Tab-separated table of C-alpha atoms in Angstrom:
chain	number	residue	atom	x	y	z
A	1	MET	CA	18.508	-8.323	-8.267
A	2	LYS	CA	16.907	-8.227	-11.823
A	3	SER	CA	14.215	-10.780	-10.877
A	4	LEU	CA	13.302	-8.877	-7.857
A	5	PHE	CA	12.628	-5.602	-9.858
A	6	LYS	CA	10.743	-7.529	-12.506
A	7	ALA	CA	8.358	-8.691	-9.886
A	8	VAL	CA	8.025	-5.071	-8.707
A	9	ALA	CA	7.327	-4.002	-12.077
A	10	LEU	CA	4.611	-6.453	-12.608
A	11	ILE	CA	3.065	-5.748	-9.470
A	12	THR	CA	3.405	-2.054	-10.079
A	13	VAL	CA	1.428	-2.205	-13.303
A	14	PHE	CA	-1.416	-4.197	-11.858
A	15	SER	CA	-1.566	-2.121	-8.844
A	16	VAL	CA	-1.857	1.083	-10.896
A	17	LEU	CA	-4.449	-0.558	-13.041
A	18	THR	CA	-6.556	-1.652	-9.867
A	19	ARG	CA	-6.357	1.626	-8.130
A	20	ALA	CA	-7.405	3.419	-11.149
A	21	LEU	CA	-10.419	1.377	-11.689
A	22	GLY	CA	-11.303	1.784	-8.233
A	23	PHE	CA	-10.768	5.651	-8.356
A	24	PHE	CA	-13.203	5.824	-11.213
A	25	PHE	CA	-15.439	3.213	-9.521
A	26	ARG	CA	-15.746	5.547	-6.345
A	27	ILE	CA	-16.596	8.511	-8.776
A	28	TYR	CA	-19.532	6.557	-10.506
A	29	LEU	CA	-20.748	5.434	-7.008
A	30	SER	CA	-20.978	8.704	-5.677
A	31	ARG	CA	-22.802	10.013	-8.831
A	32	VAL	CA	-25.339	7.029	-8.960
A	33	LEU	CA	-26.056	6.445	-5.489
A	34	GLY	CA	-26.486	9.930	-4.257
A	35	ALA	CA	-25.178	11.639	-1.008
A	36	GLU	CA	-27.923	9.713	1.146
A	37	ALA	CA	-27.216	6.147	-0.142
A	38	LEU	CA	-23.493	6.787	-0.243
A	39	GLY	CA	-23.395	8.124	3.359
A	40	LEU	CA	-25.360	4.931	4.395
A	41	TYR	CA	-22.883	2.664	2.550
A	42	GLN	CA	-19.719	4.397	3.562
A	43	VAL	CA	-20.765	4.210	7.284
A	44	SER	CA	-21.366	0.442	7.012
A	45	MET	CA	-18.169	0.086	5.271
A	46	SER	CA	-16.243	1.720	8.272
A	47	VAL	CA	-17.031	-1.389	10.447
A	48	PHE	CA	-16.905	-4.053	7.735
A	49	GLY	CA	-13.516	-2.609	6.961
A	50	VAL	CA	-12.185	-3.506	10.252
A	51	LEU	CA	-14.024	-6.964	10.350
A	52	LEU	CA	-12.037	-7.499	6.970
A	53	THR	CA	-8.685	-6.551	8.324
A	54	ILE	CA	-8.967	-8.734	11.115
A	55	VAL	CA	-9.649	-12.253	8.934
A	56	SER	CA	-7.358	-10.769	5.932
A	57	SER	CA	-4.258	-8.740	6.966
A	58	GLY	CA	-1.893	-10.726	9.249
A	59	LEU	CA	-2.597	-14.333	8.197
A	60	PRO	CA	-1.963	-14.039	4.282
A	61	LEU	CA	1.549	-12.488	4.976
A	62	VAL	CA	2.184	-15.359	7.436
A	63	ILE	CA	1.303	-17.943	4.828
A	64	SER	CA	3.353	-16.319	2.299
A	65	LYS	CA	6.527	-16.327	4.430
A	66	LEU	CA	5.873	-19.855	5.482
A	67	SER	CA	5.039	-21.319	2.037
A	68	ALA	CA	8.258	-19.583	0.621
A	69	GLY	CA	10.302	-21.347	3.615
A	70	LEU	CA	8.786	-24.707	3.154
A	71	ASN	CA	9.169	-24.484	-0.693
A	72	ALA	CA	12.944	-23.364	-0.396
A	73	LYS	CA	13.209	-26.871	1.239
A	74	ASN	CA	11.132	-28.662	-1.427
A	75	ASN	CA	8.931	-29.896	1.373
A	76	ARG	CA	5.251	-29.336	-0.349
A	77	LYS	CA	3.363	-32.010	1.669
A	78	GLU	CA	4.274	-29.674	4.752
A	79	GLU	CA	3.222	-26.546	2.843
A	80	HIS	CA	-0.175	-28.146	2.101
A	81	SER	CA	-0.777	-29.132	5.662
A	82	MET	CA	-0.110	-25.370	6.499
A	83	VAL	CA	-2.291	-23.827	3.902
A	84	THR	CA	-5.155	-26.414	5.111
A	85	THR	CA	-4.609	-25.340	8.757
A	86	ALA	CA	-4.625	-21.734	7.824
A	87	LEU	CA	-7.709	-21.981	6.083
A	88	ILE	CA	-9.666	-23.620	8.935
A	89	ILE	CA	-8.304	-20.778	11.245
A	90	GLY	CA	-9.702	-18.482	8.615
A	91	LEU	CA	-12.740	-19.821	8.331
A	92	ILE	CA	-13.568	-20.521	12.135
A	93	SER	CA	-12.553	-16.803	12.831
A	94	SER	CA	-14.464	-15.157	10.122
A	95	ILE	CA	-17.693	-17.328	11.084
A	96	LEU	CA	-17.445	-16.432	14.515
A	97	LEU	CA	-16.891	-12.787	13.763
A	98	CYS	CA	-20.099	-12.725	11.631
A	99	ALA	CA	-21.997	-14.591	14.532
A	100	ILE	CA	-20.684	-11.990	17.056
A	101	VAL	CA	-22.379	-9.196	14.784
A	102	LEU	CA	-25.485	-11.113	14.355
A	103	ILE	CA	-25.808	-12.238	18.083
A	104	PHE	CA	-24.834	-8.666	19.186
A	105	ASN	CA	-26.486	-6.534	16.477
A	106	LYS	CA	-28.334	-4.056	18.738
A	107	LEU	CA	-24.809	-3.339	20.348
A	108	PHE	CA	-23.272	-2.835	17.116
A	109	ASN	CA	-26.232	-0.877	15.880
A	110	LEU	CA	-25.167	1.661	18.453
A	111	LEU	CA	-22.070	2.379	16.228
A	112	PHE	CA	-24.453	3.826	13.503
A	113	THR	CA	-26.701	7.045	13.455
A	114	ASP	CA	-28.963	5.019	11.222
A	115	ASP	CA	-30.722	1.984	11.558
A	116	ARG	CA	-30.338	1.130	7.969
A	117	CYS	CA	-26.761	0.620	8.312
A	118	MET	CA	-26.936	-2.438	10.117
A	119	ILE	CA	-28.988	-4.114	7.429
A	120	ILE	CA	-26.371	-2.997	4.902
A	121	LEU	CA	-23.702	-4.359	7.137
A	122	ILE	CA	-25.394	-7.696	7.443
A	123	ILE	CA	-25.777	-8.082	3.478
A	124	MET	CA	-21.645	-7.626	3.278
A	125	LEU	CA	-21.204	-10.171	6.255
A	126	PRO	CA	-20.628	-13.376	3.540
A	127	ALA	CA	-17.929	-11.289	2.114
A	128	VAL	CA	-16.196	-11.713	5.478
A	129	VAL	CA	-16.063	-15.435	5.062
A	130	PHE	CA	-15.166	-15.561	1.529
A	131	SER	CA	-12.289	-13.004	2.285
A	132	SER	CA	-10.858	-15.165	4.454
A	133	ILE	CA	-10.920	-18.174	1.971
A	134	TYR	CA	-9.537	-15.881	-0.547
A	135	SER	CA	-6.504	-14.565	1.825
A	136	THR	CA	-5.599	-18.065	2.410
A	137	PHE	CA	-5.063	-19.355	-0.917
A	138	ARG	CA	-3.870	-15.629	-2.166
A	139	GLY	CA	-1.108	-16.111	0.705
A	140	SER	CA	0.262	-19.149	-0.802
A	141	LEU	CA	0.669	-18.032	-4.500
A	142	TRP	CA	2.160	-15.130	-2.781
A	143	GLY	CA	4.633	-17.158	-1.108
A	144	HIS	CA	5.655	-18.981	-4.440
A	145	SER	CA	6.045	-15.660	-6.010
A	146	ASN	CA	3.166	-16.114	-8.423
A	147	PHE	CA	2.901	-12.575	-8.543
A	148	PHE	CA	0.937	-12.444	-11.733
A	149	ALA	CA	-1.456	-14.882	-10.271
A	150	VAL	CA	-1.923	-12.829	-6.957
A	151	CYS	CA	-2.314	-9.355	-9.202
A	152	LEU	CA	-4.539	-11.048	-11.571
A	153	ALA	CA	-6.976	-12.184	-8.789
A	154	GLU	CA	-7.038	-8.806	-7.173
A	155	LEU	CA	-7.851	-7.011	-10.743
A	156	PHE	CA	-10.487	-9.905	-11.292
A	157	GLU	CA	-12.311	-8.563	-7.947
A	158	GLN	CA	-12.204	-5.105	-8.792
A	159	VAL	CA	-13.815	-5.737	-12.426
A	160	VAL	CA	-16.260	-8.209	-11.352
A	161	ARG	CA	-17.449	-5.697	-8.307
A	162	ILE	CA	-17.730	-3.076	-10.723
A	163	ILE	CA	-19.590	-4.875	-13.477
A	164	VAL	CA	-22.010	-6.610	-10.660
A	165	CYS	CA	-22.473	-3.078	-9.050
A	166	VAL	CA	-23.545	-1.667	-12.400
A	167	ILE	CA	-25.898	-4.093	-13.275
A	168	ILE	CA	-27.864	-4.382	-9.808
A	169	ILE	CA	-27.776	-0.670	-9.022
A	170	GLY	CA	-29.663	0.000	-12.423
A	171	GLY	CA	-32.698	-1.643	-10.974
A	172	ALA	CA	-32.646	0.038	-7.487
A	173	SER	CA	-35.707	2.659	-7.161
A	174	SER	CA	-34.909	3.897	-3.381
A	175	VAL	CA	-32.019	5.265	-1.522
A	176	MET	CA	-32.072	1.910	0.731
A	177	GLN	CA	-32.073	-0.117	-2.231
A	178	SER	CA	-29.171	1.655	-3.997
A	179	ALA	CA	-27.200	1.275	-0.981
A	180	MET	CA	-28.098	-2.497	-0.512
A	181	SER	CA	-27.174	-3.057	-3.766
A	182	ALA	CA	-23.553	-1.597	-3.499
A	183	ALA	CA	-23.077	-3.881	-0.658
A	184	GLY	CA	-24.328	-6.940	-2.455
A	185	SER	CA	-22.032	-6.040	-5.168
A	186	MET	CA	-18.982	-6.265	-2.436
A	187	THR	CA	-20.400	-9.779	-1.286
A	188	ILE	CA	-20.848	-11.155	-4.786
A	189	ALA	CA	-17.213	-10.072	-5.827
A	190	CYS	CA	-15.766	-11.365	-2.867
A	191	ILE	CA	-17.595	-14.861	-3.520
A	192	LEU	CA	-16.356	-14.929	-7.214
A	193	SER	CA	-12.769	-13.805	-6.458
A	194	ALA	CA	-12.488	-16.649	-4.039
A	195	ILE	CA	-13.611	-19.158	-6.354
A	196	PHE	CA	-11.205	-17.470	-8.902
A	197	VAL	CA	-8.101	-17.783	-6.649
A	198	ILE	CA	-9.179	-21.489	-5.218
A	199	VAL	CA	-8.860	-22.611	-9.049
A	200	LEU	CA	-5.626	-20.523	-9.435
A	201	TYR	CA	-4.121	-22.217	-6.289
A	202	PHE	CA	-5.001	-25.815	-7.629
A	203	ALA	CA	-3.829	-24.904	-11.277
A	204	TYR	CA	-0.406	-24.053	-9.852
A	205	GLY	CA	-0.163	-27.333	-8.111
A	206	GLY	CA	-1.501	-26.363	-4.720
A	207	ARG	CA	-3.170	-29.095	-2.857
A	208	LEU	CA	-5.086	-29.697	0.753
A	209	LYS	CA	-3.663	-32.071	2.988
A	210	LYS	CA	-4.591	-33.315	6.622
A	211	PRO	CA	-3.689	-30.192	8.705
A	212	LYS	CA	-0.780	-30.240	11.255
A	213	ASN	CA	0.586	-28.518	14.316
A	214	TYR	CA	0.830	-24.982	12.542
A	215	THR	CA	-1.923	-23.432	14.406
A	216	LYS	CA	0.236	-21.975	17.197
A	217	THR	CA	2.897	-20.685	14.599
A	218	LEU	CA	0.179	-19.211	12.253
A	219	LEU	CA	-1.532	-17.388	15.321
A	220	LYS	CA	1.533	-16.137	16.954
A	221	THR	CA	2.965	-14.795	13.970
A	222	SER	CA	-0.038	-13.214	12.358
A	223	VAL	CA	-1.661	-11.526	15.472
A	224	PRO	CA	0.858	-8.656	15.896
A	225	ILE	CA	0.657	-7.780	12.118
A	226	THR	CA	-3.189	-7.976	12.435
A	227	ALA	CA	-3.035	-5.800	15.587
A	228	VAL	CA	-0.808	-3.039	13.548
A	229	ARG	CA	-3.264	-3.069	10.723
A	230	ILE	CA	-6.253	-2.799	13.234
A	231	ALA	CA	-4.573	0.008	15.072
A	232	SER	CA	-3.911	2.206	11.943
A	233	SER	CA	-7.467	1.753	10.644
A	234	LEU	CA	-8.872	2.688	14.155
A	235	ILE	CA	-6.331	5.276	14.683
A	236	GLN	CA	-8.189	7.370	11.706
A	237	PRO	CA	-11.288	8.042	13.552
A	238	ILE	CA	-9.528	8.829	16.715
A	239	ILE	CA	-7.780	11.644	14.709
A	240	ALA	CA	-10.731	12.519	12.852
A	241	ILE	CA	-12.206	13.325	16.570
A	242	ILE	CA	-9.192	15.037	18.173
A	243	VAL	CA	-7.993	17.272	15.593
A	244	PRO	CA	-11.071	19.442	15.093
A	245	LEU	CA	-11.673	19.464	18.853
A	246	ARG	CA	-8.345	20.738	19.305
A	247	LEU	CA	-8.308	23.116	16.421
A	248	VAL	CA	-11.521	24.868	17.836
A	249	ALA	CA	-9.854	25.028	21.539
A	250	ALA	CA	-7.265	26.722	19.674
A	251	GLY	CA	-9.657	29.594	18.544
A	252	TYR	CA	-11.039	28.024	15.010
A	253	THR	CA	-14.834	27.905	14.608
A	254	SER	CA	-16.103	24.599	14.328
A	255	ALA	CA	-16.953	25.124	10.527
A	256	GLN	CA	-13.248	26.289	9.791
A	257	ALA	CA	-11.835	23.164	12.041
A	258	LEU	CA	-13.782	20.825	9.882
A	259	SER	CA	-13.274	22.477	6.663
A	260	ILE	CA	-9.262	22.893	7.193
A	261	TYR	CA	-9.156	18.932	8.641
A	262	GLY	CA	-11.062	17.905	5.362
A	263	ILE	CA	-8.608	19.759	3.082
A	264	ALA	CA	-5.553	18.225	4.839
A	265	MET	CA	-6.892	14.457	5.261
A	266	GLY	CA	-9.064	14.543	1.745
A	267	MET	CA	-6.943	16.508	-0.550
A	268	THR	CA	-3.383	16.521	0.517
A	269	LEU	CA	-2.497	13.503	2.377
A	270	PRO	CA	-3.652	11.113	-0.793
A	271	PHE	CA	-0.597	12.713	-2.864
A	272	LEU	CA	1.655	11.500	-0.030
A	273	PHE	CA	0.849	7.972	-0.748
A	274	ILE	CA	1.521	8.183	-4.586
A	275	PRO	CA	5.038	6.810	-4.104
A	276	SER	CA	3.582	3.682	-2.048
A	277	ALA	CA	2.326	2.003	-5.378
A	278	ILE	CA	6.143	1.115	-6.398
A	279	THR	CA	7.316	0.662	-2.936
A	280	GLY	CA	4.275	-1.200	-1.742
A	281	SER	CA	5.107	-3.548	-4.878
A	282	LEU	CA	8.477	-3.970	-3.766
A	283	SER	CA	7.313	-5.103	-0.114
A	284	MET	CA	5.270	-7.542	-1.634
A	285	ALA	CA	8.094	-9.131	-3.797
A	286	LEU	CA	10.453	-8.778	-0.831
A	287	VAL	CA	8.607	-11.014	1.663
A	288	PRO	CA	8.951	-14.367	-0.076
A	289	ASP	CA	12.375	-13.532	-1.248
A	290	LEU	CA	13.612	-12.810	2.222
A	291	SER	CA	11.658	-15.669	3.862
A	292	SER	CA	13.278	-18.218	1.190
A	293	ALA	CA	16.894	-16.611	2.088
A	294	VAL	CA	16.369	-16.815	5.761
A	295	VAL	CA	15.847	-20.384	5.536
A	296	LYS	CA	18.620	-20.874	3.238
A	297	GLN	CA	20.751	-18.888	5.427
A	298	GLU	CA	21.883	-16.871	2.606
A	299	THR	CA	23.515	-13.976	4.648
A	300	ASP	CA	25.280	-12.183	1.647
A	301	HIS	CA	21.777	-12.298	-0.152
A	302	ILE	CA	19.626	-11.025	2.938
A	303	LYS	CA	22.049	-8.150	3.303
A	304	ASN	CA	22.378	-7.234	-0.303
A	305	ARG	CA	18.455	-7.208	-0.450
A	306	ILE	CA	17.897	-5.349	2.673
A	307	THR	CA	20.358	-2.518	1.661
A	308	SER	CA	19.100	-2.149	-1.925
A	309	SER	CA	15.432	-2.495	-1.029
A	310	LEU	CA	16.069	0.409	1.448
A	311	VAL	CA	18.021	2.574	-0.798
A	312	PHE	CA	15.688	1.891	-3.860
A	313	THR	CA	12.610	3.163	-1.432
A	314	MET	CA	14.367	6.057	-0.239
A	315	PHE	CA	15.194	7.122	-4.121
A	316	ILE	CA	11.566	6.694	-4.974
A	317	SER	CA	10.208	8.406	-1.984
A	318	ILE	CA	12.734	11.187	-2.073
A	319	PHE	CA	12.070	11.785	-5.987
A	320	PHE	CA	8.591	13.403	-5.267
A	321	ILE	CA	9.680	15.690	-2.688
A	322	PRO	CA	10.983	18.609	-4.539
A	323	LEU	CA	8.327	18.256	-7.067
A	324	TYR	CA	5.701	18.920	-3.985
A	325	MET	CA	7.908	21.429	-2.542
A	326	GLY	CA	8.426	23.336	-5.831
A	327	ALA	CA	4.691	23.002	-7.286
A	328	GLY	CA	2.614	22.067	-4.466
A	329	GLU	CA	0.263	25.115	-4.400
A	330	ASN	CA	-0.171	24.737	-8.224
A	331	ILE	CA	-0.967	21.206	-7.747
A	332	GLY	CA	-3.399	22.003	-5.068
A	333	ILE	CA	-5.057	24.517	-7.368
A	334	PHE	CA	-5.212	22.143	-10.413
A	335	PHE	CA	-6.653	19.104	-8.902
A	336	TYR	CA	-8.988	20.852	-6.477
A	337	ASP	CA	-9.247	24.507	-7.043
A	338	ASN	CA	-7.874	24.696	-3.629
A	339	ALA	CA	-4.397	26.757	-2.688
A	340	THR	CA	-4.685	25.754	0.708
A	341	SER	CA	-4.265	21.948	0.057
A	342	GLY	CA	-1.365	22.634	-2.142
A	343	VAL	CA	0.183	24.781	0.512
A	344	LEU	CA	-0.076	22.000	3.329
A	345	LEU	CA	1.229	19.585	0.527
A	346	GLN	CA	4.538	21.757	0.513
A	347	SER	CA	4.749	21.261	3.976
A	348	ALA	CA	4.013	17.636	4.007
A	349	ALA	CA	6.063	16.545	1.214
A	350	TRP	CA	8.889	15.140	3.627
A	351	ILE	CA	6.901	12.962	5.118
A	352	MET	CA	7.042	10.578	2.101
A	353	LEU	CA	10.568	9.630	3.207
A	354	PRO	CA	10.047	8.272	6.693
A	355	LEU	CA	6.626	6.926	5.387
A	356	GLY	CA	8.310	5.021	2.781
A	357	LEU	CA	11.058	3.650	4.850
A	358	THR	CA	8.435	2.522	7.537
A	359	ASN	CA	6.486	0.552	5.265
A	360	ILE	CA	9.600	-1.008	3.623
A	361	SER	CA	11.332	-1.703	7.007
A	362	SER	CA	7.982	-3.243	8.442
A	363	SER	CA	8.072	-5.503	5.796
A	364	ILE	CA	11.656	-6.575	6.119
A	365	LEU	CA	11.006	-7.317	9.924
A	366	ASN	CA	7.728	-9.490	9.116
A	367	ALA	CA	10.125	-11.408	6.691
A	368	LEU	CA	12.889	-12.073	9.143
A	369	GLY	CA	10.034	-13.256	11.809
A	370	LEU	CA	10.202	-9.989	14.138
A	371	GLU	CA	6.540	-8.930	13.630
A	372	MET	CA	6.353	-8.205	17.410
A	373	LYS	CA	9.165	-5.685	17.209
A	374	SER	CA	7.546	-4.057	14.180
A	375	LEU	CA	4.155	-3.807	16.484
A	376	LYS	CA	5.987	-2.210	19.260
A	377	ASN	CA	7.769	0.284	17.322
A	378	TYR	CA	4.568	1.398	15.573
A	379	VAL	CA	3.009	1.617	18.994
A	380	VAL	CA	5.819	4.031	20.146
A	381	GLY	CA	5.445	5.943	16.969
A	382	SER	CA	1.604	6.269	17.520
A	383	VAL	CA	1.860	7.759	21.015
A	384	PHE	CA	3.970	10.415	19.832
A	385	MET	CA	1.723	11.303	16.906
A	386	LEU	CA	-1.571	11.510	19.283
A	387	CYS	CA	0.707	13.588	21.873
A	388	SER	CA	1.502	15.823	18.800
A	389	ILE	CA	-2.041	16.293	17.449
A	390	TRP	CA	-3.297	16.998	20.986
A	391	PHE	CA	-0.782	19.679	22.006
A	392	LEU	CA	0.348	21.335	18.793
A	393	PRO	CA	-2.862	22.825	17.146
A	394	LYS	CA	-2.661	25.569	19.422
A	395	PHE	CA	0.666	26.503	18.022
A	396	ILE	CA	0.654	25.610	14.505
A	397	GLY	CA	-2.881	24.661	13.512
A	398	VAL	CA	-3.640	21.606	11.193
A	399	ARG	CA	-0.139	21.152	10.598
A	400	ALA	CA	-0.072	19.528	13.586
A	401	ILE	CA	-1.139	16.541	11.927
A	402	ILE	CA	1.732	16.654	9.470
A	403	VAL	CA	4.214	16.931	12.526
A	404	GLY	CA	2.548	14.094	14.117
A	405	MET	CA	2.786	11.704	11.118
A	406	GLY	CA	6.371	12.793	10.301
A	407	VAL	CA	7.525	12.166	13.864
A	408	CYS	CA	5.545	8.823	14.068
A	409	MET	CA	6.979	7.683	11.010
A	410	THR	CA	10.431	8.986	11.365
A	411	LEU	CA	10.585	7.230	14.973
A	412	ALA	CA	9.424	3.932	13.798
A	413	SER	CA	11.227	3.713	10.652
A	414	PHE	CA	14.484	4.575	12.810
A	415	LEU	CA	13.565	1.699	15.514
A	416	ASN	CA	12.680	-0.658	12.627
A	417	ILE	CA	16.093	-0.276	10.643
A	418	ARG	CA	17.678	0.037	13.659
A	419	MET	CA	16.169	-3.611	14.828
A	420	ILE	CA	16.914	-5.100	11.177
A	421	SER	CA	20.697	-4.179	11.638
A	422	LYS	CA	20.689	-5.920	14.938
A	423	ALA	CA	18.799	-8.859	13.886
A	424	THR	CA	20.974	-9.624	10.481
A	425	ASN	CA	24.346	-8.354	12.319
A	426	CYS	CA	25.404	-6.292	9.554
A	427	LYS	CA	26.088	-2.654	8.883
A	428	LEU	CA	23.471	-1.001	6.421
A	429	ASN	CA	25.209	1.355	4.328
A	430	ILE	CA	22.165	3.655	3.916
A	431	MET	CA	23.129	7.008	5.634
A	432	LYS	CA	25.465	8.170	2.714
A	433	PRO	CA	22.853	7.747	-0.106
A	434	LEU	CA	20.271	9.061	2.229
A	435	LEU	CA	22.492	12.437	2.868
A	436	LYS	CA	23.104	12.709	-0.841
A	437	SER	CA	19.448	12.361	-1.979
A	438	ILE	CA	18.316	15.068	0.622
A	439	LEU	CA	20.929	17.225	-0.811
A	440	CYS	CA	19.814	16.743	-4.461
A	441	CYS	CA	16.244	17.917	-3.339
A	442	ILE	CA	17.224	21.422	-2.153
A	443	PRO	CA	18.491	22.805	-5.677
A	444	VAL	CA	15.622	20.899	-7.458
A	445	ALA	CA	12.919	22.205	-5.452
A	446	ALA	CA	14.412	25.766	-5.763
A	447	ILE	CA	14.487	24.869	-9.830
A	448	VAL	CA	10.855	23.814	-9.858
A	449	SER	CA	9.614	26.677	-7.721
A	450	PHE	CA	11.457	29.152	-9.857
A	451	ILE	CA	10.040	27.788	-13.394
A	452	THR	CA	6.475	27.645	-11.747
A	453	GLY	CA	6.528	31.055	-10.816
A	454	ILE	CA	7.703	32.289	-14.305
A	455	LEU	CA	5.288	30.166	-16.213
A	456	ASN	CA	2.375	31.404	-13.828
A	457	ASN	CA	2.378	34.536	-15.617
A	458	PHE	CA	1.610	33.349	-19.438
A	459	MET	CA	0.840	29.556	-19.421
A	460	PRO	CA	-2.108	27.195	-18.420
A	461	LEU	CA	-1.570	25.650	-15.150
A	462	PHE	CA	-1.712	22.115	-16.839
A	463	PHE	CA	1.236	22.932	-19.047
A	464	ASN	CA	3.147	24.874	-16.251
A	465	LEU	CA	2.677	21.805	-13.992
A	466	ALA	CA	3.777	19.471	-16.891
A	467	ILE	CA	6.875	21.458	-17.704
A	468	SER	CA	8.061	22.222	-14.324
A	469	CYS	CA	7.798	18.820	-12.974
A	470	SER	CA	9.384	17.123	-15.842
A	471	ILE	CA	12.408	19.472	-15.583
A	472	GLY	CA	12.459	18.997	-12.050
A	473	ALA	CA	12.495	15.262	-12.435
A	474	ILE	CA	15.270	15.239	-14.970
A	475	CYS	CA	17.357	17.655	-12.870
A	476	PHE	CA	16.707	15.131	-9.788
A	477	ILE	CA	17.736	12.220	-11.907
A	478	LEU	CA	20.869	13.916	-13.463
A	479	LEU	CA	21.992	14.835	-9.789
A	480	CYS	CA	21.429	11.603	-8.447
A	481	SER	CA	23.672	10.242	-11.343
A	482	VAL	CA	26.475	12.865	-10.467
A	483	PHE	CA	26.526	11.806	-6.899
A	484	GLY	CA	26.711	8.304	-8.119
A	485	LEU	CA	23.135	7.064	-6.444
A	486	ILE	CA	21.949	5.744	-9.934
A	487	ASN	CA	24.004	4.817	-12.985
A	488	ILE	CA	22.100	5.808	-16.313
A	489	SER	CA	25.120	4.726	-18.246
A	490	THR	CA	24.076	1.377	-17.274
A	491	PHE	CA	20.333	1.406	-18.095
A	492	PHE	CA	21.439	2.744	-21.669
A	493	VAL	CA	23.890	-0.223	-22.203
A	494	GLU	CA	21.221	-2.711	-20.997
A	495	PHE	CA	18.517	-1.141	-23.389
A	496	LYS	CA	20.938	-1.191	-26.568
A	497	LYS	CA	21.691	-5.039	-25.728
A	498	LYS	CA	17.756	-5.651	-25.683
A	499	ILE	CA	17.361	-3.608	-28.768
A	500	LYS	CA	20.295	-5.414	-30.514
A	501	PHE	CA	19.022	-8.963	-29.282
A	502	LYS	CA	15.377	-8.291	-30.605
A	503	ARG	CA	16.589	-6.916	-34.015
A	504	PRO	CA	16.428	-9.591	-36.794
A	505	HIS	CA	19.869	-10.736	-38.152
A	506	LYS	CA	20.249	-10.190	-41.837
A	507	LYS	CA	21.255	-13.302	-43.328
A	508	LYS	CA	24.711	-13.093	-45.421
A	509	LYS	CA	24.592	-13.803	-48.986
A	510	ILE	CA	26.815	-16.738	-49.984
A	511	LYS	CA	28.700	-16.269	-53.306
A	512	GLN	CA	28.266	-18.881	-55.906
A	513	THR	CA	31.491	-19.828	-57.185
């Protein structure tokens, strides 16, 4: 368990750093490119993102699973053959995608309102091919639990892209040149990242062998995962079309509908994905661990890993709920100068629990080889979400998105966990800690709301949030300790041991006789 959480800590640190760089890079792009160039780039990226999802979503996960299983059997030759087969599949599929875009460019151009977007997309097409190469070798490193190498490769890609973009955008003299420079930086970064991860793969003992009959296995298991990722990426534009239309039908003006939709999607929902920085790291570390345990038929290990991962995800997800519920309005005002986004955040805070459970349970199902079940559960949940955003805006306005997402994730997580319990033939003891965690939320949310209300009268907003959320966090941890959800004393004992171990021992003086 310690090794797993050390891996989670490592991945989380790199993930936060990489995301922070990406966040500031987006701010830089918005300032340097300008509205028109940024618009051209973003529209082109929407299609490029789908192409990238096809070649780099399902395959690396499957490679990591198979690598972990073959490594557990100490069968490196078979593993190298599997990686070579996956590399060929990735190259063929990515080259075919690029060829389809080039051959049917007039058809793809219909997706754009500006012909210049097609030129930008073509500039980024080589990145699709090199991303398939990157994903293959990254999947192998992932399967060997070389998380430092995997995270380093992702950080390298982000840093290279920023450096290249800053250099080449400086020479741009027009809107089109600026957008093309941003696209070129993406392509160059993907090429250099692919080279970097190839070097890491061979440095860690990887090889390429004659491909064997892994094509069917790789395609059969990767297609459902890729389908889920594509569906999730395609469902966003569908929501973007349906929600404003249904709000207008409910009595909103077009401007009001677009405004409230922009607040909900652009200001409120990003806060709900903050816990995923940690739970996503756990999902990444869990796949090779469980895949290896499945091969070794370590039943107790599988059960303990699954149960502890679900409970840990629940704790991390629920930790933020009372803070958002109590101080949501102030959070919206502080970050966006928009109280509405904060009010919506208070209403949407509960979604983080089913969202976290859906993500971790999907990873577990993928590790257990039940990718198709995960896909079916996601489709069922998505149907309920689409029904919610179609019928509910008339009654609850933009909160239909919140209810739709919540119903979708709750249903998907319930079906996923039920399937995990059935597949592993073990009872997952998570209901008791789940109920205890939810009960801890109620008083903490009230405490945060009370403190926030008092401090609003005489303290700046930043210090108000810092104090109220800090007190809320401490109260939640103490309540979880009282209910036996976490063991604070164990943490202090381990901390003292480490301090004692690191402290240099004084040599005793020997008295001379």
